[in-house]
Amino acid sequence: MTPQERILQLRKQLHEHNHNYYVLSAPTISDFKFDALLRELQELEDAHPEMFDPSSPTQRVGSDIAKGFKQVAHKYPMLSLGNTYSKSEVADFYERVKRALNEEFEICCELKFDGSSISLTYRDGKLVQAVTRGDGEKGDDVTANVKTIRSVPLVLKGSGWPAEFEIRGEILMPWKVFEELNAERERAGEPLFANPRNAASGTLKLMDPAEVAKRKLDAYLYFMLGEELPATGHYENLEAAREWGFKISDTTRKCRTLDEVFAFIDHFDTARKELPVATDGIVLKVNSLRQQKNLGYTAKSPRWAIAYKFQAERALTRLNEVTYQVGRTGVVTPVANLDAVLLSGTIVKRASLHNADIIEKFDLHIGDMVYVEKGGEIIPKITGVDTDARLLLGNKVKFITKCPVCGTPLVRNEGEAAHYCPNERGCAPQMRARIEHFVSREAMNIETIGPETVEMLFNYGLIKDITDLYRLQEEDFLLLPRLGAKSVDNLLAAVKQSCNVPFERVLFALGIRHVGATVAKRLVRAFGNIDAIMNASVSDLMAVDDIGERIAASVNGFFATPHNREIVEKLRAAGLKFEIEEEVLQGRTDILAGKSIVISGVFTHHSRDEYKDMIERNGGKSVGSVSKATSFILAGDNMGPSKLEKANKLNIRLVTEDEFLQMLAGTGE
Ligand code: IVH
């Protein structure tokens, strides 16, 4: 078999395995074997760039970075659905359809998925474009990001698909992924996503497809459009789509009577809670495409469909007290303490009030009867007050002006909703939470120290900040309850072991606001050591890929504080790593310092990712789109026509692959 034939064979096999795993949830080979096949394909493709194919399974890793999304007009506008919360309005809809058609009809009942809607275009069996809903007329071209979603087929299976068609559906972040993502963001001091819908649409709009790939999105499709669809019914078209490899929910049912429709609604009102993804209702669609056409559209939505939305579960209970929590970064969150009440199967005693503005909006008084809801969110929230139930007016809830723990006056930044306690070094919950973050698995991974141990060591005055961990001695523990000699040994060994943790994780562990694991990695790659990062100006920091003003200002501000520099020095003296590892460092130069380089086209000697890496290792910046600020374009074969045109217009130099390699070897210009 020639390498070319093997490439085609591997692509076919990998598409199949992807489908088995992500669509059917029934893999037929191990992850290990899958990875090995994918690696083999990647190597062959690297060696045979003439075989480049945008639909190859290797393209799901998302190496094709594009800054800013192109706006694309929808061929068919993306309409919304009429909404109702009441079954009697569902019955009205049914009667209206019956009267208008005056013949037999079927209603297709489906779940209403609560994510971010997307329209996919397939031409000759290949995914060519993925566009968000936008304003319904035009949306953002997020093709590179959608390609990273494993359940979206890049190449269709089977046969019989129209030469061109669109298929629409919902991009979702499964509950499990959502919860993990939020836990990670909490540890990094980043704002949390309120629900999986926001997380999915936020992820879809990330500029870095490689980052999107990590977020494990999923996609269900529920609507096909085109000139030559395979069947005359909506349900049957989706059945065909399932054969072509799309993920189509198997919960969909065709109903012949209103009673059957109601039975479907009642069943899923409870059953949906067991589903891996968020749903917020049921969609009813007249099944026959001919009948759909007969019924037509209003200006905003089809007359042949309606959405029945589930009532968010809500309970009424008494507000007894408002307390305040101080987080790692000092943000103060008001918490409503309630009379215990049963909500979606769990007992709720506390609910978030988010911030001062919300308290003001509801004009909250102690003793008020308040509505608590648990919708898409995991933390219940107060959504209203029953003012009629106010017999005696309790004290008005006033947001505190001083930190509930240390008494420092709170501050609120212009344009931000949150109040925070600025006493970073003296406010116990902030100090404790910083240590907890430092020892956590993603940071220094000092496993033996959980939150309870941190609390005990902190309360006994053995550790005040992270540097104290490295001064702990066996005798310090003599006075502590609960810790046996063995545990103490383990703990001290784990602390010592943490000196081997690579620099990027040490930087993350410092707990700088807005510096999560990925940002830390970027900074370490770009600057190499802590001194360079500490001395970087805001604009130096912003020159790094994906580091914006907010992050740059936070990093710069952190190291402008002498105390934080002292912490670094103490940790350095304790033996922690503050430099990038030797292997990564090798091959670093500043030959490309200050250069902003666009990579475009197909290459012979190295992959795109390798070139991107080389640019960064040699001090340059790899950017996605051509602008006045572009220093040159690293141009391979078949460079994109729009980039070429722009480069010519702006008079930007094209550098060939060989010229570029000479440049790095120091033999070119
Ligand atoms: S059909 C013309 N089916 O709900 C009808 N939509 O307000 C096109 N949605 O924008 C939509 N699940 O994002 C349809 N099974 C489903 C759906 C669904 C969720 C979303 C979709 C749409 C919105 C309608």
PDB file of N, CA and C in Angstrom, residues 428-515:
ATOM      1  N   ALA A 428      -8.440  36.431  56.795  1.00  0.00           N
ATOM      2  CA  ALA A 428      -8.244  34.981  56.933  1.00  0.00           C
ATOM      3  C   ALA A 428      -8.829  34.139  55.789  1.00  0.00           C
ATOM      4  N   PRO A 429     -10.095  34.314  55.391  1.00  0.00           N
ATOM      5  CA  PRO A 429     -10.612  33.418  54.348  1.00  0.00           C
ATOM      6  C   PRO A 429      -9.842  33.552  53.029  1.00  0.00           C
ATOM      7  N   GLN A 430      -9.391  34.755  52.723  1.00  0.00           N
ATOM      8  CA  GLN A 430      -8.612  34.926  51.493  1.00  0.00           C
ATOM      9  C   GLN A 430      -7.271  34.217  51.611  1.00  0.00           C
ATOM     10  N   MET A 431      -6.640  34.375  52.797  1.00  0.00           N
ATOM     11  CA  MET A 431      -5.324  33.762  52.994  1.00  0.00           C
ATOM     12  C   MET A 431      -5.434  32.244  52.915  1.00  0.00           C
ATOM     13  N   ARG A 432      -6.488  31.717  53.567  1.00  0.00           N
ATOM     14  CA  ARG A 432      -6.669  30.284  53.611  1.00  0.00           C
ATOM     15  C   ARG A 432      -6.970  29.728  52.210  1.00  0.00           C
ATOM     16  N   ALA A 433      -7.840  30.430  51.493  1.00  0.00           N
ATOM     17  CA  ALA A 433      -8.226  29.944  50.164  1.00  0.00           C
ATOM     18  C   ALA A 433      -7.035  29.977  49.208  1.00  0.00           C
ATOM     19  N   ARG A 434      -6.129  30.950  49.395  1.00  0.00           N
ATOM     20  CA  ARG A 434      -4.943  30.986  48.525  1.00  0.00           C
ATOM     21  C   ARG A 434      -4.055  29.768  48.771  1.00  0.00           C
ATOM     22  N   ILE A 435      -3.949  29.366  50.042  1.00  0.00           N
ATOM     23  CA  ILE A 435      -3.133  28.181  50.341  1.00  0.00           C
ATOM     24  C   ILE A 435      -3.806  26.937  49.753  1.00  0.00           C
ATOM     25  N   GLU A 436      -5.138  26.863  49.909  1.00  0.00           N
ATOM     26  CA  GLU A 436      -5.869  25.713  49.350  1.00  0.00           C
ATOM     27  C   GLU A 436      -5.651  25.612  47.844  1.00  0.00           C
ATOM     28  N   HIS A 437      -5.695  26.761  47.183  1.00  0.00           N
ATOM     29  CA  HIS A 437      -5.473  26.768  45.735  1.00  0.00           C
ATOM     30  C   HIS A 437      -4.046  26.307  45.418  1.00  0.00           C
ATOM     31  N   PHE A 438      -3.090  26.800  46.163  1.00  0.00           N
ATOM     32  CA  PHE A 438      -1.676  26.486  45.933  1.00  0.00           C
ATOM     33  C   PHE A 438      -1.418  24.976  45.994  1.00  0.00           C
ATOM     34  N   VAL A 439      -2.015  24.303  46.997  1.00  0.00           N
ATOM     35  CA  VAL A 439      -1.734  22.870  47.166  1.00  0.00           C
ATOM     36  C   VAL A 439      -2.604  21.982  46.280  1.00  0.00           C
ATOM     37  N   SER A 440      -3.602  22.572  45.592  1.00  0.00           N
ATOM     38  CA  SER A 440      -4.574  21.744  44.860  1.00  0.00           C
ATOM     39  C   SER A 440      -3.906  20.951  43.735  1.00  0.00           C
ATOM     40  N   ARG A 441      -4.635  19.960  43.243  1.00  0.00           N
ATOM     41  CA  ARG A 441      -4.076  19.003  42.291  1.00  0.00           C
ATOM     42  C   ARG A 441      -3.531  19.673  41.025  1.00  0.00           C
ATOM     43  N   GLU A 442      -4.300  20.631  40.453  1.00  0.00           N
ATOM     44  CA  GLU A 442      -3.869  21.264  39.213  1.00  0.00           C
ATOM     45  C   GLU A 442      -2.695  22.199  39.440  1.00  0.00           C
ATOM     46  N   ALA A 443      -2.507  22.622  40.708  1.00  0.00           N
ATOM     47  CA  ALA A 443      -1.399  23.539  40.991  1.00  0.00           C
ATOM     48  C   ALA A 443      -0.197  22.727  41.475  1.00  0.00           C
ATOM     49  N   MET A 444       0.166  22.825  42.768  1.00  0.00           N
ATOM     50  CA  MET A 444       1.369  22.130  43.229  1.00  0.00           C
ATOM     51  C   MET A 444       1.118  20.651  43.529  1.00  0.00           C
ATOM     52  N   ASN A 445      -0.133  20.262  43.536  1.00  0.00           N
ATOM     53  CA  ASN A 445      -0.493  18.857  43.746  1.00  0.00           C
ATOM     54  C   ASN A 445       0.125  18.274  45.020  1.00  0.00           C
ATOM     55  N   ILE A 446      -0.034  18.992  46.134  1.00  0.00           N
ATOM     56  CA  ILE A 446       0.435  18.449  47.416  1.00  0.00           C
ATOM     57  C   ILE A 446      -0.769  17.738  48.019  1.00  0.00           C
ATOM     58  N   GLU A 447      -0.986  16.513  47.504  1.00  0.00           N
ATOM     59  CA  GLU A 447      -2.225  15.784  47.743  1.00  0.00           C
ATOM     60  C   GLU A 447      -2.603  15.618  49.207  1.00  0.00           C
ATOM     61  N   THR A 448      -1.568  15.383  50.033  1.00  0.00           N
ATOM     62  CA  THR A 448      -1.878  15.037  51.418  1.00  0.00           C
ATOM     63  C   THR A 448      -2.472  16.214  52.192  1.00  0.00           C
ATOM     64  N   ILE A 449      -2.396  17.412  51.630  1.00  0.00           N
ATOM     65  CA  ILE A 449      -2.959  18.551  52.347  1.00  0.00           C
ATOM     66  C   ILE A 449      -4.302  18.941  51.743  1.00  0.00           C
ATOM     67  N   GLY A 450      -5.365  18.488  52.350  1.00  0.00           N
ATOM     68  CA  GLY A 450      -6.694  18.869  51.879  1.00  0.00           C
ATOM     69  C   GLY A 450      -7.129  20.133  52.610  1.00  0.00           C
ATOM     70  N   PRO A 451      -8.331  20.633  52.272  1.00  0.00           N
ATOM     71  CA  PRO A 451      -8.830  21.853  52.907  1.00  0.00           C
ATOM     72  C   PRO A 451      -8.879  21.783  54.443  1.00  0.00           C
ATOM     73  N   GLU A 452      -9.181  20.584  55.008  1.00  0.00           N
ATOM     74  CA  GLU A 452      -9.266  20.525  56.484  1.00  0.00           C
ATOM     75  C   GLU A 452      -7.884  20.707  57.096  1.00  0.00           C
ATOM     76  N   THR A 453      -6.870  20.072  56.476  1.00  0.00           N
ATOM     77  CA  THR A 453      -5.514  20.213  57.012  1.00  0.00           C
ATOM     78  C   THR A 453      -5.056  21.669  56.896  1.00  0.00           C
ATOM     79  N   VAL A 454      -5.358  22.288  55.760  1.00  0.00           N
ATOM     80  CA  VAL A 454      -4.988  23.701  55.605  1.00  0.00           C
ATOM     81  C   VAL A 454      -5.634  24.508  56.725  1.00  0.00           C
ATOM     82  N   GLU A 455      -6.900  24.243  56.958  1.00  0.00           N
ATOM     83  CA  GLU A 455      -7.607  25.013  57.975  1.00  0.00           C
ATOM     84  C   GLU A 455      -6.949  24.836  59.345  1.00  0.00           C
ATOM     85  N   MET A 456      -6.595  23.581  59.657  1.00  0.00           N
ATOM     86  CA  MET A 456      -6.000  23.320  60.963  1.00  0.00           C
ATOM     87  C   MET A 456      -4.628  23.995  61.075  1.00  0.00           C
ATOM     88  N   LEU A 457      -3.798  23.806  60.060  1.00  0.00           N
ATOM     89  CA  LEU A 457      -2.457  24.409  60.107  1.00  0.00           C
ATOM     90  C   LEU A 457      -2.563  25.927  60.212  1.00  0.00           C
ATOM     91  N   PHE A 458      -3.549  26.467  59.523  1.00  0.00           N
ATOM     92  CA  PHE A 458      -3.759  27.913  59.519  1.00  0.00           C
ATOM     93  C   PHE A 458      -4.254  28.381  60.895  1.00  0.00           C
ATOM     94  N   ASN A 459      -5.244  27.669  61.416  1.00  0.00           N
ATOM     95  CA  ASN A 459      -5.800  28.081  62.715  1.00  0.00           C
ATOM     96  C   ASN A 459      -4.777  27.970  63.848  1.00  0.00           C
ATOM     97  N   TYR A 460      -3.886  26.983  63.742  1.00  0.00           N
ATOM     98  CA  TYR A 460      -2.857  26.842  64.775  1.00  0.00           C
ATOM     99  C   TYR A 460      -1.677  27.790  64.530  1.00  0.00           C
ATOM    100  N   GLY A 461      -1.787  28.578  63.498  1.00  0.00           N
ATOM    101  CA  GLY A 461      -0.750  29.578  63.240  1.00  0.00           C
ATOM    102  C   GLY A 461       0.524  29.011  62.630  1.00  0.00           C
ATOM    103  N   LEU A 462       0.454  27.778  62.120  1.00  0.00           N
ATOM    104  CA  LEU A 462       1.669  27.186  61.547  1.00  0.00           C
ATOM    105  C   LEU A 462       1.948  27.695  60.131  1.00  0.00           C
ATOM    106  N   ILE A 463       0.875  28.001  59.396  1.00  0.00           N
ATOM    107  CA  ILE A 463       1.097  28.597  58.067  1.00  0.00           C
ATOM    108  C   ILE A 463       0.216  29.829  57.913  1.00  0.00           C
ATOM    109  N   LYS A 464       0.833  30.911  57.489  1.00  0.00           N
ATOM    110  CA  LYS A 464       0.073  32.129  57.215  1.00  0.00           C
ATOM    111  C   LYS A 464      -0.015  32.362  55.719  1.00  0.00           C
ATOM    112  N   ASP A 465       1.041  31.963  55.024  1.00  0.00           N
ATOM    113  CA  ASP A 465       0.976  32.038  53.569  1.00  0.00           C
ATOM    114  C   ASP A 465       1.698  30.832  52.975  1.00  0.00           C
ATOM    115  N   ILE A 466       1.693  30.746  51.663  1.00  0.00           N
ATOM    116  CA  ILE A 466       2.203  29.544  51.003  1.00  0.00           C
ATOM    117  C   ILE A 466       3.681  29.282  51.297  1.00  0.00           C
ATOM    118  N   THR A 467       4.438  30.326  51.584  1.00  0.00           N
ATOM    119  CA  THR A 467       5.878  30.107  51.806  1.00  0.00           C
ATOM    120  C   THR A 467       6.116  29.329  53.095  1.00  0.00           C
ATOM    121  N   ASP A 468       5.186  29.480  54.064  1.00  0.00           N
ATOM    122  CA  ASP A 468       5.369  28.779  55.344  1.00  0.00           C
ATOM    123  C   ASP A 468       5.342  27.260  55.182  1.00  0.00           C
ATOM    124  N   LEU A 469       4.684  26.780  54.122  1.00  0.00           N
ATOM    125  CA  LEU A 469       4.625  25.327  53.898  1.00  0.00           C
ATOM    126  C   LEU A 469       6.022  24.736  53.825  1.00  0.00           C
ATOM    127  N   TYR A 470       6.938  25.506  53.240  1.00  0.00           N
ATOM    128  CA  TYR A 470       8.290  24.977  53.010  1.00  0.00           C
ATOM    129  C   TYR A 470       9.186  25.133  54.240  1.00  0.00           C
ATOM    130  N   ARG A 471       8.633  25.709  55.311  1.00  0.00           N
ATOM    131  CA  ARG A 471       9.424  25.824  56.541  1.00  0.00           C
ATOM    132  C   ARG A 471       8.949  24.848  57.609  1.00  0.00           C
ATOM    133  N   LEU A 472       7.893  24.098  57.292  1.00  0.00           N
ATOM    134  CA  LEU A 472       7.351  23.171  58.291  1.00  0.00           C
ATOM    135  C   LEU A 472       8.373  22.105  58.663  1.00  0.00           C
ATOM    136  N   GLN A 473       8.440  21.800  59.984  1.00  0.00           N
ATOM    137  CA  GLN A 473       9.352  20.777  60.492  1.00  0.00           C
ATOM    138  C   GLN A 473       8.521  19.759  61.260  1.00  0.00           C
ATOM    139  N   GLU A 474       9.110  18.608  61.468  1.00  0.00           N
ATOM    140  CA  GLU A 474       8.385  17.552  62.153  1.00  0.00           C
ATOM    141  C   GLU A 474       7.879  18.013  63.528  1.00  0.00           C
ATOM    142  N   GLU A 475       8.720  18.743  64.256  1.00  0.00           N
ATOM    143  CA  GLU A 475       8.338  19.113  65.631  1.00  0.00           C
ATOM    144  C   GLU A 475       7.175  20.110  65.670  1.00  0.00           C
ATOM    145  N   ASP A 476       6.948  20.821  64.558  1.00  0.00           N
ATOM    146  CA  ASP A 476       5.818  21.760  64.535  1.00  0.00           C
ATOM    147  C   ASP A 476       4.493  21.040  64.778  1.00  0.00           C
ATOM    148  N   PHE A 477       4.471  19.752  64.447  1.00  0.00           N
ATOM    149  CA  PHE A 477       3.202  19.022  64.472  1.00  0.00           C
ATOM    150  C   PHE A 477       2.892  18.390  65.830  1.00  0.00           C
ATOM    151  N   LEU A 478       3.875  18.474  66.734  1.00  0.00           N
ATOM    152  CA  LEU A 478       3.700  17.791  68.018  1.00  0.00           C
ATOM    153  C   LEU A 478       2.412  18.189  68.733  1.00  0.00           C
ATOM    154  N   LEU A 479       2.088  19.470  68.607  1.00  0.00           N
ATOM    155  CA  LEU A 479       0.937  19.961  69.362  1.00  0.00           C
ATOM    156  C   LEU A 479      -0.396  19.749  68.654  1.00  0.00           C
ATOM    157  N   LEU A 480      -0.338  19.292  67.402  1.00  0.00           N
ATOM    158  CA  LEU A 480      -1.580  19.206  66.634  1.00  0.00           C
ATOM    159  C   LEU A 480      -2.333  17.907  66.893  1.00  0.00           C
ATOM    160  N   PRO A 481      -3.636  18.006  67.024  1.00  0.00           N
ATOM    161  CA  PRO A 481      -4.430  16.796  67.168  1.00  0.00           C
ATOM    162  C   PRO A 481      -4.543  16.082  65.819  1.00  0.00           C
ATOM    163  N   ARG A 482      -4.941  14.851  65.845  1.00  0.00           N
ATOM    164  CA  ARG A 482      -5.377  14.118  64.653  1.00  0.00           C
ATOM    165  C   ARG A 482      -4.291  13.666  63.697  1.00  0.00           C
ATOM    166  N   LEU A 483      -3.121  14.299  63.675  1.00  0.00           N
ATOM    167  CA  LEU A 483      -2.129  13.884  62.691  1.00  0.00           C
ATOM    168  C   LEU A 483      -1.113  12.934  63.317  1.00  0.00           C
ATOM    169  N   GLY A 484      -1.105  11.685  62.851  1.00  0.00           N
ATOM    170  CA  GLY A 484      -0.133  10.717  63.357  1.00  0.00           C
ATOM    171  C   GLY A 484       1.233  10.939  62.720  1.00  0.00           C
ATOM    172  N   ALA A 485       2.244  10.263  63.256  1.00  0.00           N
ATOM    173  CA  ALA A 485       3.620  10.434  62.768  1.00  0.00           C
ATOM    174  C   ALA A 485       3.714  10.112  61.277  1.00  0.00           C
ATOM    175  N   LYS A 486       3.001   9.072  60.881  1.00  0.00           N
ATOM    176  CA  LYS A 486       3.043   8.636  59.489  1.00  0.00           C
ATOM    177  C   LYS A 486       2.495   9.738  58.563  1.00  0.00           C
ATOM    178  N   SER A 487       1.348  10.310  58.967  1.00  0.00           N
ATOM    179  CA  SER A 487       0.752  11.363  58.135  1.00  0.00           C
ATOM    180  C   SER A 487       1.688  12.560  58.050  1.00  0.00           C
ATOM    181  N   VAL A 488       2.339  12.873  59.165  1.00  0.00           N
ATOM    182  CA  VAL A 488       3.249  14.012  59.147  1.00  0.00           C
ATOM    183  C   VAL A 488       4.391  13.757  58.174  1.00  0.00           C
ATOM    184  N   ASP A 489       4.939  12.544  58.218  1.00  0.00           N
ATOM    185  CA  ASP A 489       6.010  12.199  57.280  1.00  0.00           C
ATOM    186  C   ASP A 489       5.555  12.360  55.840  1.00  0.00           C
ATOM    187  N   ASN A 490       4.373  11.811  55.557  1.00  0.00           N
ATOM    188  CA  ASN A 490       3.838  11.896  54.188  1.00  0.00           C
ATOM    189  C   ASN A 490       3.670  13.338  53.748  1.00  0.00           C
ATOM    190  N   LEU A 491       3.147  14.127  54.676  1.00  0.00           N
ATOM    191  CA  LEU A 491       2.889  15.523  54.353  1.00  0.00           C
ATOM    192  C   LEU A 491       4.197  16.248  54.029  1.00  0.00           C
ATOM    193  N   LEU A 492       5.192  16.047  54.882  1.00  0.00           N
ATOM    194  CA  LEU A 492       6.467  16.737  54.649  1.00  0.00           C
ATOM    195  C   LEU A 492       7.126  16.260  53.354  1.00  0.00           C
ATOM    196  N   ALA A 493       6.984  14.936  53.077  1.00  0.00           N
ATOM    197  CA  ALA A 493       7.564  14.406  51.842  1.00  0.00           C
ATOM    198  C   ALA A 493       6.869  15.019  50.625  1.00  0.00           C
ATOM    199  N   ALA A 494       5.538  15.163  50.718  1.00  0.00           N
ATOM    200  CA  ALA A 494       4.784  15.714  49.581  1.00  0.00           C
ATOM    201  C   ALA A 494       5.180  17.168  49.337  1.00  0.00           C
ATOM    202  N   VAL A 495       5.410  17.908  50.416  1.00  0.00           N
ATOM    203  CA  VAL A 495       5.826  19.306  50.266  1.00  0.00           C
ATOM    204  C   VAL A 495       7.173  19.355  49.548  1.00  0.00           C
ATOM    205  N   LYS A 496       8.075  18.494  49.980  1.00  0.00           N
ATOM    206  CA  LYS A 496       9.404  18.470  49.387  1.00  0.00           C
ATOM    207  C   LYS A 496       9.319  18.099  47.901  1.00  0.00           C
ATOM    208  N   GLN A 497       8.492  17.093  47.638  1.00  0.00           N
ATOM    209  CA  GLN A 497       8.304  16.604  46.277  1.00  0.00           C
ATOM    210  C   GLN A 497       7.820  17.721  45.343  1.00  0.00           C
ATOM    211  N   SER A 498       7.058  18.649  45.897  1.00  0.00           N
ATOM    212  CA  SER A 498       6.462  19.698  45.055  1.00  0.00           C
ATOM    213  C   SER A 498       7.524  20.622  44.463  1.00  0.00           C
ATOM    214  N   CYS A 499       8.755  20.534  44.943  1.00  0.00           N
ATOM    215  CA  CYS A 499       9.820  21.347  44.346  1.00  0.00           C
ATOM    216  C   CYS A 499      10.094  20.934  42.899  1.00  0.00           C
ATOM    217  N   ASN A 500       9.605  19.757  42.505  1.00  0.00           N
ATOM    218  CA  ASN A 500       9.834  19.305  41.128  1.00  0.00           C
ATOM    219  C   ASN A 500       8.728  19.729  40.169  1.00  0.00           C
ATOM    220  N   VAL A 501       7.709  20.353  40.694  1.00  0.00           N
ATOM    221  CA  VAL A 501       6.589  20.747  39.832  1.00  0.00           C
ATOM    222  C   VAL A 501       7.076  21.794  38.825  1.00  0.00           C
ATOM    223  N   PRO A 502       6.739  21.617  37.527  1.00  0.00           N
ATOM    224  CA  PRO A 502       7.242  22.548  36.519  1.00  0.00           C
ATOM    225  C   PRO A 502       6.771  23.998  36.742  1.00  0.00           C
ATOM    226  N   PHE A 503       7.557  24.908  36.239  1.00  0.00           N
ATOM    227  CA  PHE A 503       7.341  26.335  36.447  1.00  0.00           C
ATOM    228  C   PHE A 503       5.921  26.796  36.102  1.00  0.00           C
ATOM    229  N   GLU A 504       5.382  26.278  34.983  1.00  0.00           N
ATOM    230  CA  GLU A 504       4.063  26.782  34.580  1.00  0.00           C
ATOM    231  C   GLU A 504       3.010  26.524  35.658  1.00  0.00           C
ATOM    232  N   ARG A 505       3.161  25.387  36.373  1.00  0.00           N
ATOM    233  CA  ARG A 505       2.177  25.115  37.418  1.00  0.00           C
ATOM    234  C   ARG A 505       2.457  25.926  38.676  1.00  0.00           C
ATOM    235  N   VAL A 506       3.734  26.216  38.919  1.00  0.00           N
ATOM    236  CA  VAL A 506       4.078  27.082  40.052  1.00  0.00           C
ATOM    237  C   VAL A 506       3.450  28.461  39.826  1.00  0.00           C
ATOM    238  N   LEU A 507       3.571  28.950  38.588  1.00  0.00           N
ATOM    239  CA  LEU A 507       3.024  30.277  38.276  1.00  0.00           C
ATOM    240  C   LEU A 507       1.509  30.282  38.477  1.00  0.00           C
ATOM    241  N   PHE A 508       0.858  29.222  38.020  1.00  0.00           N
ATOM    242  CA  PHE A 508      -0.594  29.101  38.210  1.00  0.00           C
ATOM    243  C   PHE A 508      -0.926  29.055  39.707  1.00  0.00           C
ATOM    244  N   ALA A 509      -0.100  28.318  40.465  1.00  0.00           N
ATOM    245  CA  ALA A 509      -0.353  28.123  41.890  1.00  0.00           C
ATOM    246  C   ALA A 509      -0.286  29.433  42.678  1.00  0.00           C
ATOM    247  N   LEU A 510       0.452  30.417  42.156  1.00  0.00           N
ATOM    248  CA  LEU A 510       0.567  31.697  42.874  1.00  0.00           C
ATOM    249  C   LEU A 510      -0.796  32.370  43.033  1.00  0.00           C
ATOM    250  N   GLY A 511      -1.745  31.997  42.183  1.00  0.00           N
ATOM    251  CA  GLY A 511      -3.111  32.490  42.360  1.00  0.00           C
ATOM    252  C   GLY A 511      -3.313  33.926  41.900  1.00  0.00           C
ATOM    253  N   ILE A 512      -2.626  34.315  40.846  1.00  0.00           N
ATOM    254  CA  ILE A 512      -2.804  35.666  40.300  1.00  0.00           C
ATOM    255  C   ILE A 512      -4.176  35.722  39.636  1.00  0.00           C
ATOM    256  N   ARG A 513      -4.930  36.762  39.927  1.00  0.00           N
ATOM    257  CA  ARG A 513      -6.279  36.865  39.374  1.00  0.00           C
ATOM    258  C   ARG A 513      -6.240  36.786  37.843  1.00  0.00           C
ATOM    259  N   HIS A 514      -7.140  36.028  37.251  1.00  0.00           N
ATOM    260  CA  HIS A 514      -7.259  35.822  35.797  1.00  0.00           C
ATOM    261  C   HIS A 514      -6.149  34.964  35.189  1.00  0.00           C
ATOM    262  N   VAL A 515      -5.225  34.434  36.016  1.00  0.00           N
ATOM    263  CA  VAL A 515      -4.194  33.563  35.445  1.00  0.00           C
ATOM    264  C   VAL A 515      -4.531  32.105  35.748  1.00  0.00           C
TER     265      VAL A 515
END
